[in-house]
Amino acid sequence: SADSGEPTNPDFEDSAEALAVADPEELWIFNVMTGRNNASAIWASMRIPPGHVTAIGNSFTIRKMNLSDPENFLYSEGVTELAEEKGWWSPKDDEPGIFDFFGAY
């Protein structure tokens, strides 16, 4: 899209959204941005526990994701790859199996 820039030089900052997805039973935060060469999307979602509230500003809000906890965290395939490729994040930055989506993107 026009917000994402040219495929050869994507504008990752202007192509991101933070949303809430809910039904009467559960609430999820959903963060999405353009992927490599504007050809796909990189996304993450986090379940908000029952009895909790959350704020969603004009920025990503998902921080430390447990990549082995699909009950509470869902994400696109290769969610860490672009961050690693660009030098924005390294597995050494977090505990094993943890990815800081907001910090990386």
mmCIF file of N, CA, C and O in Angstrom:
data_model
loop_
_atom_site.group_PDB
_atom_site.id
_atom_site.type_symbol
_atom_site.label_atom_id
_atom_site.label_comp_id
_atom_site.label_asym_id
_atom_site.label_seq_id
_atom_site.Cartn_x
_atom_site.Cartn_y
_atom_site.Cartn_z
ATOM 1 N N SER A 1 0.834 -1.189 0.000
ATOM 2 C CA SER A 1 0.000 0.000 0.000
ATOM 3 C C SER A 1 0.871 1.242 0.000
ATOM 4 O O SER A 1 2.072 1.172 0.221
ATOM 5 N N ALA A 2 0.258 2.383 -0.209
ATOM 6 C CA ALA A 2 1.004 3.644 -0.232
ATOM 7 C C ALA A 2 1.698 3.892 1.102
ATOM 8 O O ALA A 2 2.778 4.473 1.144
ATOM 9 N N ASP A 3 1.090 3.457 2.208
ATOM 10 C CA ASP A 3 1.687 3.661 3.525
ATOM 11 C C ASP A 3 2.939 2.826 3.732
ATOM 12 O O ASP A 3 3.762 3.138 4.565
ATOM 13 N N SER A 4 3.085 1.749 2.983
ATOM 14 C CA SER A 4 4.176 0.814 3.201
ATOM 15 C C SER A 4 5.439 1.143 2.425
ATOM 16 O O SER A 4 6.468 0.521 2.626
ATOM 17 N N GLY A 5 5.379 2.078 1.501
ATOM 18 C CA GLY A 5 6.552 2.434 0.714
ATOM 19 C C GLY A 5 6.751 1.498 -0.458
ATOM 20 O O GLY A 5 5.932 0.636 -0.747
ATOM 21 N N GLU A 6 7.851 1.674 -1.121
ATOM 22 C CA GLU A 6 8.185 0.839 -2.279
ATOM 23 C C GLU A 6 8.624 -0.549 -1.817
ATOM 24 O O GLU A 6 9.276 -0.678 -0.781
ATOM 25 N N PRO A 7 8.315 -1.589 -2.589
ATOM 26 C CA PRO A 7 8.727 -2.941 -2.198
ATOM 27 C C PRO A 7 10.224 -3.086 -1.983
ATOM 28 O O PRO A 7 10.654 -3.859 -1.133
ATOM 29 N N THR A 8 11.033 -2.344 -2.717
ATOM 30 C CA THR A 8 12.478 -2.437 -2.557
ATOM 31 C C THR A 8 12.986 -1.651 -1.353
ATOM 32 O O THR A 8 14.121 -1.823 -0.928
ATOM 33 N N ASN A 9 12.134 -0.783 -0.786
ATOM 34 C CA ASN A 9 12.517 0.020 0.358
ATOM 35 C C ASN A 9 11.285 0.251 1.251
ATOM 36 O O ASN A 9 10.788 1.362 1.348
ATOM 37 N N PRO A 10 10.790 -0.807 1.903
ATOM 38 C CA PRO A 10 9.568 -0.668 2.701
ATOM 39 C C PRO A 10 9.731 0.325 3.849
ATOM 40 O O PRO A 10 10.802 0.454 4.428
ATOM 41 N N ASP A 11 8.645 1.007 4.172
ATOM 42 C CA ASP A 11 8.591 1.916 5.311
ATOM 43 C C ASP A 11 7.886 1.177 6.446
ATOM 44 O O ASP A 11 6.678 1.211 6.570
ATOM 45 N N PHE A 12 8.652 0.469 7.260
ATOM 46 C CA PHE A 12 8.076 -0.371 8.300
ATOM 47 C C PHE A 12 7.339 0.435 9.366
ATOM 48 O O PHE A 12 6.398 -0.048 9.966
ATOM 49 N N GLU A 13 7.741 1.679 9.623
ATOM 50 C CA GLU A 13 7.119 2.483 10.674
ATOM 51 C C GLU A 13 5.692 2.879 10.355
ATOM 52 O O GLU A 13 4.863 2.982 11.244
ATOM 53 N N ASP A 14 5.386 3.158 9.088
ATOM 54 C CA ASP A 14 4.058 3.653 8.742
ATOM 55 C C ASP A 14 3.094 2.557 8.319
ATOM 56 O O ASP A 14 1.968 2.846 7.918
ATOM 57 N N SER A 15 3.502 1.322 8.406
ATOM 58 C CA SER A 15 2.642 0.244 7.930
ATOM 59 C C SER A 15 2.221 -0.687 9.054
ATOM 60 O O SER A 15 2.006 -1.868 8.840
ATOM 61 N N ALA A 16 2.112 -0.169 10.248
ATOM 62 C CA ALA A 16 1.794 -1.003 11.403
ATOM 63 C C ALA A 16 0.470 -0.604 12.033
ATOM 64 O O ALA A 16 0.060 0.553 11.964
ATOM 65 N N GLU A 17 -0.178 -1.592 12.655
ATOM 66 C CA GLU A 17 -1.430 -1.338 13.358
ATOM 67 C C GLU A 17 -1.467 -2.130 14.655
ATOM 68 O O GLU A 17 -0.915 -3.224 14.737
ATOM 69 N N ALA A 18 -2.144 -1.579 15.638
ATOM 70 C CA ALA A 18 -2.414 -2.256 16.895
ATOM 71 C C ALA A 18 -3.925 -2.288 17.071
ATOM 72 O O ALA A 18 -4.579 -1.246 17.030
ATOM 73 N N LEU A 19 -4.470 -3.470 17.241
ATOM 74 C CA LEU A 19 -5.916 -3.650 17.290
ATOM 75 C C LEU A 19 -6.307 -4.520 18.479
ATOM 76 O O LEU A 19 -5.491 -5.277 18.997
ATOM 77 N N ALA A 20 -7.580 -4.464 18.837
ATOM 78 C CA ALA A 20 -8.157 -5.396 19.803
ATOM 79 C C ALA A 20 -9.165 -6.257 19.058
ATOM 80 O O ALA A 20 -9.923 -5.767 18.224
ATOM 81 N N VAL A 21 -9.142 -7.550 19.349
ATOM 82 C CA VAL A 21 -10.098 -8.492 18.782
ATOM 83 C C VAL A 21 -10.758 -9.183 19.967
ATOM 84 O O VAL A 21 -10.062 -9.761 20.810
ATOM 85 N N ALA A 22 -12.090 -9.096 20.033
ATOM 86 C CA ALA A 22 -12.770 -9.613 21.224
ATOM 87 C C ALA A 22 -14.117 -10.225 20.883
ATOM 88 O O ALA A 22 -14.722 -9.906 19.858
ATOM 89 N N ASP A 23 -14.564 -11.090 21.774
ATOM 90 C CA ASP A 23 -15.935 -11.579 21.790
ATOM 91 C C ASP A 23 -16.337 -11.616 23.268
ATOM 92 O O ASP A 23 -15.545 -11.207 24.127
ATOM 93 N N PRO A 24 -17.523 -12.067 23.604
ATOM 94 C CA PRO A 24 -17.921 -12.046 25.026
ATOM 95 C C PRO A 24 -17.054 -12.915 25.936
ATOM 96 O O PRO A 24 -17.068 -12.740 27.154
ATOM 97 N N GLU A 25 -16.267 -13.821 25.368
ATOM 98 C CA GLU A 25 -15.473 -14.748 26.175
ATOM 99 C C GLU A 25 -14.003 -14.383 26.329
ATOM 100 O O GLU A 25 -13.381 -14.753 27.322
ATOM 101 N N GLU A 26 -13.427 -13.716 25.340
ATOM 102 C CA GLU A 26 -11.995 -13.441 25.424
ATOM 103 C C GLU A 26 -11.617 -12.182 24.649
ATOM 104 O O GLU A 26 -12.354 -11.715 23.794
ATOM 105 N N LEU A 27 -10.422 -11.667 24.984
ATOM 106 C CA LEU A 27 -9.883 -10.451 24.372
ATOM 107 C C LEU A 27 -8.442 -10.720 23.971
ATOM 108 O O LEU A 27 -7.655 -11.254 24.754
ATOM 109 N N TRP A 28 -8.110 -10.354 22.727
ATOM 110 C CA TRP A 28 -6.752 -10.485 22.217
ATOM 111 C C TRP A 28 -6.282 -9.134 21.698
ATOM 112 O O TRP A 28 -7.047 -8.392 21.114
ATOM 113 N N ILE A 29 -4.996 -8.825 21.919
ATOM 114 C CA ILE A 29 -4.339 -7.698 21.273
ATOM 115 C C ILE A 29 -3.704 -8.253 20.006
ATOM 116 O O ILE A 29 -3.111 -9.339 20.020
ATOM 117 N N PHE A 30 -3.812 -7.523 18.917
ATOM 118 C CA PHE A 30 -3.285 -7.965 17.631
ATOM 119 C C PHE A 30 -2.425 -6.840 17.065
ATOM 120 O O PHE A 30 -2.903 -5.731 16.879
ATOM 121 N N ASN A 31 -1.137 -7.094 16.842
ATOM 122 C CA ASN A 31 -0.209 -6.134 16.246
ATOM 123 C C ASN A 31 0.223 -6.681 14.894
ATOM 124 O O ASN A 31 0.617 -7.841 14.794
ATOM 125 N N VAL A 32 0.164 -5.843 13.853
ATOM 126 C CA VAL A 32 0.516 -6.299 12.506
ATOM 127 C C VAL A 32 1.297 -5.209 11.775
ATOM 128 O O VAL A 32 1.060 -4.022 11.971
ATOM 129 N N MET A 33 2.252 -5.629 10.968
ATOM 130 C CA MET A 33 3.052 -4.701 10.175
ATOM 131 C C MET A 33 3.391 -5.354 8.840
ATOM 132 O O MET A 33 3.225 -6.564 8.667
ATOM 133 N N THR A 34 3.865 -4.561 7.903
ATOM 134 C CA THR A 34 4.273 -5.106 6.611
ATOM 135 C C THR A 34 5.486 -6.007 6.780
ATOM 136 O O THR A 34 6.313 -5.789 7.659
ATOM 137 N N GLY A 35 5.547 -7.020 5.944
ATOM 138 C CA GLY A 35 6.678 -7.936 5.982
ATOM 139 C C GLY A 35 7.746 -7.539 4.988
ATOM 140 O O GLY A 35 7.695 -6.474 4.361
ATOM 141 N N ARG A 36 8.702 -8.411 4.831
ATOM 142 C CA ARG A 36 9.822 -8.187 3.919
ATOM 143 C C ARG A 36 9.305 -7.860 2.516
ATOM 144 O O ARG A 36 8.433 -8.531 1.991
ATOM 145 N N ASN A 37 9.801 -6.793 1.924
ATOM 146 C CA ASN A 37 9.444 -6.348 0.574
ATOM 147 C C ASN A 37 7.948 -6.105 0.382
ATOM 148 O O ASN A 37 7.436 -6.221 -0.729
ATOM 149 N N ASN A 38 7.238 -5.780 1.439
ATOM 150 C CA ASN A 38 5.790 -5.533 1.395
ATOM 151 C C ASN A 38 5.012 -6.726 0.850
ATOM 152 O O ASN A 38 3.893 -6.581 0.365
ATOM 153 N N ALA A 39 5.582 -7.909 0.884
ATOM 154 C CA ALA A 39 4.957 -9.073 0.260
ATOM 155 C C ALA A 39 4.088 -9.870 1.220
ATOM 156 O O ALA A 39 3.361 -10.748 0.797
ATOM 157 N N SER A 40 4.160 -9.602 2.485
ATOM 158 C CA SER A 40 3.389 -10.360 3.462
ATOM 159 C C SER A 40 3.225 -9.506 4.713
ATOM 160 O O SER A 40 3.546 -8.325 4.703
ATOM 161 N N ALA A 41 2.759 -10.120 5.766
ATOM 162 C CA ALA A 41 2.602 -9.409 7.032
ATOM 163 C C ALA A 41 3.338 -10.153 8.132
ATOM 164 O O ALA A 41 3.463 -11.371 8.103
ATOM 165 N N ILE A 42 3.809 -9.387 9.091
ATOM 166 C CA ILE A 42 4.356 -9.930 10.327
ATOM 167 C C ILE A 42 3.366 -9.540 11.407
ATOM 168 O O ILE A 42 3.002 -8.363 11.519
ATOM 169 N N TRP A 43 2.908 -10.508 12.182
ATOM 170 C CA TRP A 43 1.903 -10.201 13.188
ATOM 171 C C TRP A 43 2.138 -11.005 14.458
ATOM 172 O O TRP A 43 2.809 -12.030 14.452
ATOM 173 N N ALA A 44 1.562 -10.486 15.531
ATOM 174 C CA ALA A 44 1.591 -11.158 16.827
ATOM 175 C C ALA A 44 0.281 -10.862 17.537
ATOM 176 O O ALA A 44 -0.313 -9.802 17.345
ATOM 177 N N SER A 45 -0.165 -11.804 18.337
ATOM 178 C CA SER A 45 -1.361 -11.571 19.147
ATOM 179 C C SER A 45 -1.132 -12.130 20.541
ATOM 180 O O SER A 45 -0.410 -13.103 20.735
ATOM 181 N N MET A 46 -1.738 -11.472 21.514
ATOM 182 C CA MET A 46 -1.592 -11.851 22.913
ATOM 183 C C MET A 46 -2.967 -11.842 23.579
ATOM 184 O O MET A 46 -3.706 -10.867 23.470
ATOM 185 N N ARG A 47 -3.289 -12.947 24.248
ATOM 186 C CA ARG A 47 -4.546 -13.031 24.994
ATOM 187 C C ARG A 47 -4.434 -12.183 26.270
ATOM 188 O O ARG A 47 -3.432 -12.243 26.979
ATOM 189 N N ILE A 48 -5.467 -11.404 26.543
ATOM 190 C CA ILE A 48 -5.548 -10.659 27.797
ATOM 191 C C ILE A 48 -6.281 -11.554 28.796
ATOM 192 O O ILE A 48 -7.381 -12.034 28.504
ATOM 193 N N PRO A 49 -5.686 -11.805 29.960
ATOM 194 C CA PRO A 49 -6.316 -12.724 30.913
ATOM 195 C C PRO A 49 -7.685 -12.221 31.380
ATOM 196 O O PRO A 49 -7.922 -11.006 31.453
ATOM 197 N N PRO A 50 -8.592 -13.143 31.717
ATOM 198 C CA PRO A 50 -9.901 -12.738 32.242
ATOM 199 C C PRO A 50 -9.740 -11.821 33.459
ATOM 200 O O PRO A 50 -8.837 -11.999 34.278
ATOM 201 N N GLY A 51 -10.598 -10.833 33.543
ATOM 202 C CA GLY A 51 -10.563 -9.906 34.667
ATOM 203 C C GLY A 51 -9.527 -8.805 34.535
ATOM 204 O O GLY A 51 -9.343 -8.020 35.461
ATOM 205 N N HIS A 52 -8.833 -8.727 33.412
ATOM 206 C CA HIS A 52 -7.830 -7.693 33.181
ATOM 207 C C HIS A 52 -8.305 -6.724 32.104
ATOM 208 O O HIS A 52 -9.173 -7.051 31.309
ATOM 209 N N VAL A 53 -7.714 -5.554 32.091
ATOM 210 C CA VAL A 53 -7.978 -4.562 31.054
ATOM 211 C C VAL A 53 -6.651 -4.251 30.371
ATOM 212 O O VAL A 53 -5.582 -4.550 30.896
ATOM 213 N N THR A 54 -6.735 -3.631 29.210
ATOM 214 C CA THR A 54 -5.524 -3.240 28.498
ATOM 215 C C THR A 54 -5.769 -1.925 27.779
ATOM 216 O O THR A 54 -6.919 -1.566 27.511
ATOM 217 N N ALA A 55 -4.715 -1.221 27.499
ATOM 218 C CA ALA A 55 -4.784 0.006 26.709
ATOM 219 C C ALA A 55 -4.060 -0.255 25.392
ATOM 220 O O ALA A 55 -3.017 -0.909 25.368
ATOM 221 N N ILE A 56 -4.634 0.237 24.318
ATOM 222 C CA ILE A 56 -4.010 0.086 23.007
ATOM 223 C C ILE A 56 -3.875 1.476 22.420
ATOM 224 O O ILE A 56 -4.861 2.097 22.047
ATOM 225 N N GLY A 57 -2.652 1.956 22.383
ATOM 226 C CA GLY A 57 -2.387 3.279 21.831
ATOM 227 C C GLY A 57 -2.046 3.177 20.354
ATOM 228 O O GLY A 57 -2.277 2.160 19.705
ATOM 229 N N ASN A 58 -1.469 4.199 19.850
ATOM 230 C CA ASN A 58 -1.077 4.243 18.445
ATOM 231 C C ASN A 58 0.330 3.660 18.285
ATOM 232 O O ASN A 58 1.216 4.275 17.710
ATOM 233 N N SER A 59 0.513 2.484 18.854
ATOM 234 C CA SER A 59 1.815 1.832 18.848
ATOM 235 C C SER A 59 1.626 0.366 19.205
ATOM 236 O O SER A 59 0.597 -0.025 19.747
ATOM 237 N N PHE A 60 2.622 -0.454 18.919
ATOM 238 C CA PHE A 60 2.576 -1.839 19.365
ATOM 239 C C PHE A 60 2.574 -1.890 20.881
ATOM 240 O O PHE A 60 3.162 -1.026 21.548
ATOM 241 N N THR A 61 1.927 -2.895 21.429
ATOM 242 C CA THR A 61 1.842 -3.037 22.877
ATOM 243 C C THR A 61 2.296 -4.409 23.365
ATOM 244 O O THR A 61 2.422 -4.615 24.561
ATOM 245 N N ILE A 62 2.515 -5.345 22.463
ATOM 246 C CA ILE A 62 2.933 -6.688 22.868
ATOM 247 C C ILE A 62 4.435 -6.679 23.117
ATOM 248 O O ILE A 62 5.222 -6.373 22.239
ATOM 249 N N ARG A 63 4.812 -7.022 24.340
ATOM 250 C CA ARG A 63 6.234 -7.046 24.701
ATOM 251 C C ARG A 63 6.761 -8.474 24.664
ATOM 252 O O ARG A 63 6.863 -9.073 23.614
ATOM 253 N N LYS A 64 7.070 -9.025 25.796
ATOM 254 C CA LYS A 64 7.725 -10.336 25.881
ATOM 255 C C LYS A 64 6.739 -11.459 25.565
ATOM 256 O O LYS A 64 5.840 -11.747 26.333
ATOM 257 N N MET A 65 6.920 -12.069 24.389
ATOM 258 C CA MET A 65 6.069 -13.173 23.952
ATOM 259 C C MET A 65 6.751 -14.500 24.272
ATOM 260 O O MET A 65 7.918 -14.688 23.945
ATOM 261 N N ASN A 66 6.000 -15.409 24.863
ATOM 262 C CA ASN A 66 6.486 -16.762 25.062
ATOM 263 C C ASN A 66 6.124 -17.551 23.810
ATOM 264 O O ASN A 66 4.967 -17.904 23.604
ATOM 265 N N LEU A 67 7.099 -17.822 22.963
ATOM 266 C CA LEU A 67 6.839 -18.449 21.668
ATOM 267 C C LEU A 67 6.391 -19.903 21.773
ATOM 268 O O LEU A 67 5.970 -20.495 20.785
ATOM 269 N N SER A 68 6.442 -20.470 22.964
ATOM 270 C CA SER A 68 5.984 -21.853 23.155
ATOM 271 C C SER A 68 4.675 -21.905 23.952
ATOM 272 O O SER A 68 4.343 -22.944 24.509
ATOM 273 N N ASP A 69 3.922 -20.814 23.988
ATOM 274 C CA ASP A 69 2.650 -20.748 24.719
ATOM 275 C C ASP A 69 1.510 -20.331 23.782
ATOM 276 O O ASP A 69 1.067 -19.185 23.794
ATOM 277 N N PRO A 70 1.019 -21.267 22.946
ATOM 278 C CA PRO A 70 -0.026 -20.911 21.977
ATOM 279 C C PRO A 70 -1.387 -20.615 22.604
ATOM 280 O O PRO A 70 -2.270 -20.102 21.927
ATOM 281 N N GLU A 71 -1.558 -20.898 23.873
ATOM 282 C CA GLU A 71 -2.814 -20.539 24.545
ATOM 283 C C GLU A 71 -2.902 -19.030 24.770
ATOM 284 O O GLU A 71 -3.992 -18.482 24.894
ATOM 285 N N ASN A 72 -1.754 -18.376 24.839
ATOM 286 C CA ASN A 72 -1.724 -16.944 25.148
ATOM 287 C C ASN A 72 -1.023 -16.086 24.101
ATOM 288 O O ASN A 72 -1.167 -14.858 24.137
ATOM 289 N N PHE A 73 -0.252 -16.694 23.208
ATOM 290 C CA PHE A 73 0.473 -15.946 22.181
ATOM 291 C C PHE A 73 0.362 -16.667 20.841
ATOM 292 O O PHE A 73 0.672 -17.857 20.742
ATOM 293 N N LEU A 74 -0.042 -15.942 19.819
ATOM 294 C CA LEU A 74 -0.057 -16.451 18.449
ATOM 295 C C LEU A 74 0.747 -15.479 17.602
ATOM 296 O O LEU A 74 0.838 -14.294 17.932
ATOM 297 N N TYR A 75 1.330 -15.960 16.497
ATOM 298 C CA TYR A 75 2.187 -15.089 15.698
ATOM 299 C C TYR A 75 2.377 -15.683 14.306
ATOM 300 O O TYR A 75 2.167 -16.882 14.087
ATOM 301 N N SER A 76 2.799 -14.831 13.387
ATOM 302 C CA SER A 76 3.057 -15.270 12.019
ATOM 303 C C SER A 76 4.307 -16.145 11.979
ATOM 304 O O SER A 76 5.209 -16.009 12.816
ATOM 305 N N GLU A 77 4.343 -17.011 10.993
ATOM 306 C CA GLU A 77 5.514 -17.851 10.781
ATOM 307 C C GLU A 77 6.735 -16.955 10.556
ATOM 308 O O GLU A 77 6.675 -15.966 9.827
ATOM 309 N N GLY A 78 7.831 -17.282 11.204
ATOM 310 C CA GLY A 78 9.058 -16.495 11.047
ATOM 311 C C GLY A 78 8.990 -15.120 11.683
ATOM 312 O O GLY A 78 9.660 -14.194 11.221
ATOM 313 N N VAL A 79 8.223 -14.983 12.752
ATOM 314 C CA VAL A 79 7.989 -13.670 13.374
ATOM 315 C C VAL A 79 9.284 -12.948 13.752
ATOM 316 O O VAL A 79 9.353 -11.725 13.713
ATOM 317 N N THR A 80 10.330 -13.669 14.065
ATOM 318 C CA THR A 80 11.586 -13.028 14.485
ATOM 319 C C THR A 80 12.544 -12.742 13.332
ATOM 320 O O THR A 80 13.501 -11.991 13.493
ATOM 321 N N GLU A 81 12.313 -13.338 12.164
ATOM 322 C CA GLU A 81 13.313 -13.328 11.093
ATOM 323 C C GLU A 81 13.696 -11.939 10.583
ATOM 324 O O GLU A 81 14.881 -11.648 10.411
ATOM 325 N N LEU A 82 12.723 -11.085 10.318
ATOM 326 C CA LEU A 82 13.058 -9.745 9.809
ATOM 327 C C LEU A 82 13.824 -8.945 10.863
ATOM 328 O O LEU A 82 14.785 -8.248 10.543
ATOM 329 N N ALA A 83 13.414 -9.059 12.120
ATOM 330 C CA ALA A 83 14.109 -8.350 13.199
ATOM 331 C C ALA A 83 15.557 -8.814 13.313
ATOM 332 O O ALA A 83 16.465 -8.001 13.509
ATOM 333 N N GLU A 84 15.773 -10.110 13.168
ATOM 334 C CA GLU A 84 17.139 -10.625 13.203
ATOM 335 C C GLU A 84 17.933 -10.154 11.989
ATOM 336 O O GLU A 84 19.080 -9.711 12.120
ATOM 337 N N GLU A 85 17.326 -10.224 10.806
ATOM 338 C CA GLU A 85 17.997 -9.821 9.562
ATOM 339 C C GLU A 85 18.413 -8.351 9.599
ATOM 340 O O GLU A 85 19.501 -7.990 9.147
ATOM 341 N N LYS A 86 17.565 -7.489 10.143
ATOM 342 C CA LYS A 86 17.850 -6.054 10.188
ATOM 343 C C LYS A 86 18.746 -5.662 11.368
ATOM 344 O O LYS A 86 19.148 -4.508 11.483
ATOM 345 N N GLY A 87 19.020 -6.598 12.265
ATOM 346 C CA GLY A 87 19.832 -6.297 13.445
ATOM 347 C C GLY A 87 19.053 -5.621 14.552
ATOM 348 O O GLY A 87 19.630 -5.038 15.463
ATOM 349 N N TRP A 88 17.734 -5.702 14.493
ATOM 350 C CA TRP A 88 16.876 -5.066 15.503
ATOM 351 C C TRP A 88 16.692 -5.933 16.732
ATOM 352 O O TRP A 88 16.269 -5.459 17.778
ATOM 353 N N TRP A 89 16.952 -7.230 16.611
ATOM 354 C CA TRP A 89 16.779 -8.178 17.711
ATOM 355 C C TRP A 89 17.657 -9.383 17.472
ATOM 356 O O TRP A 89 17.915 -9.757 16.326
ATOM 357 N N SER A 90 18.114 -9.991 18.558
ATOM 358 C CA SER A 90 18.887 -11.224 18.508
ATOM 359 C C SER A 90 18.341 -12.158 19.581
ATOM 360 O O SER A 90 17.910 -11.682 20.647
ATOM 361 N N PRO A 91 18.363 -13.464 19.361
ATOM 362 C CA PRO A 91 17.928 -14.389 20.414
ATOM 363 C C PRO A 91 18.690 -14.182 21.729
ATOM 364 O O PRO A 91 18.172 -14.489 22.797
ATOM 365 N N LYS A 92 19.893 -13.629 21.647
ATOM 366 C CA LYS A 92 20.671 -13.345 22.856
ATOM 367 C C LYS A 92 20.070 -12.206 23.677
ATOM 368 O O LYS A 92 20.424 -12.013 24.838
ATOM 369 N N ASP A 93 19.142 -11.435 23.073
ATOM 370 C CA ASP A 93 18.542 -10.295 23.761
ATOM 371 C C ASP A 93 17.530 -10.712 24.826
ATOM 372 O O ASP A 93 17.178 -9.911 25.686
ATOM 373 N N ASP A 94 17.008 -11.930 24.739
ATOM 374 C CA ASP A 94 15.963 -12.400 25.643
ATOM 375 C C ASP A 94 16.287 -13.799 26.135
ATOM 376 O O ASP A 94 17.196 -14.461 25.647
ATOM 377 N N GLU A 95 15.496 -14.255 27.102
ATOM 378 C CA GLU A 95 15.607 -15.631 27.569
ATOM 379 C C GLU A 95 15.192 -16.563 26.430
ATOM 380 O O GLU A 95 14.445 -16.163 25.538
ATOM 381 N N PRO A 96 15.638 -17.819 26.455
ATOM 382 C CA PRO A 96 15.245 -18.758 25.392
ATOM 383 C C PRO A 96 13.724 -18.847 25.231
ATOM 384 O O PRO A 96 12.991 -18.932 26.220
ATOM 385 N N GLY A 97 13.262 -18.795 23.983
ATOM 386 C CA GLY A 97 11.838 -18.918 23.700
ATOM 387 C C GLY A 97 11.029 -17.655 23.892
ATOM 388 O O GLY A 97 9.814 -17.651 23.708
ATOM 389 N N ILE A 98 11.687 -16.553 24.252
ATOM 390 C CA ILE A 98 11.009 -15.274 24.484
ATOM 391 C C ILE A 98 11.394 -14.300 23.367
ATOM 392 O O ILE A 98 12.553 -14.217 22.978
ATOM 393 N N PHE A 99 10.413 -13.559 22.872
ATOM 394 C CA PHE A 99 10.649 -12.562 21.824
ATOM 395 C C PHE A 99 9.926 -11.276 22.205
ATOM 396 O O PHE A 99 8.734 -11.286 22.484
ATOM 397 N N ASP A 100 10.645 -10.167 22.218
ATOM 398 C CA ASP A 100 10.084 -8.847 22.527
ATOM 399 C C ASP A 100 9.616 -8.202 21.228
ATOM 400 O O ASP A 100 10.377 -7.535 20.548
ATOM 401 N N PHE A 101 8.338 -8.411 20.888
ATOM 402 C CA PHE A 101 7.796 -7.907 19.618
ATOM 403 C C PHE A 101 7.895 -6.385 19.541
ATOM 404 O O PHE A 101 8.390 -5.833 18.561
ATOM 405 N N PHE A 102 7.447 -5.690 20.570
ATOM 406 C CA PHE A 102 7.501 -4.233 20.598
ATOM 407 C C PHE A 102 8.951 -3.740 20.519
ATOM 408 O O PHE A 102 9.264 -2.819 19.765
ATOM 409 N N GLY A 103 9.813 -4.336 21.298
ATOM 410 C CA GLY A 103 11.218 -3.919 21.308
ATOM 411 C C GLY A 103 11.914 -4.139 19.978
ATOM 412 O O GLY A 103 12.761 -3.349 19.579
ATOM 413 N N ALA A 104 11.539 -5.209 19.277
ATOM 414 C CA ALA A 104 12.176 -5.532 18.001
ATOM 415 C C ALA A 104 11.614 -4.703 16.855
ATOM 416 O O ALA A 104 12.351 -4.280 15.973
ATOM 417 N N TYR A 105 10.301 -4.482 16.883
ATOM 418 C CA TYR A 105 9.664 -3.807 15.756
ATOM 419 C C TYR A 105 9.134 -2.432 16.130
ATOM 420 O O TYR A 105 8.773 -1.651 15.330
#
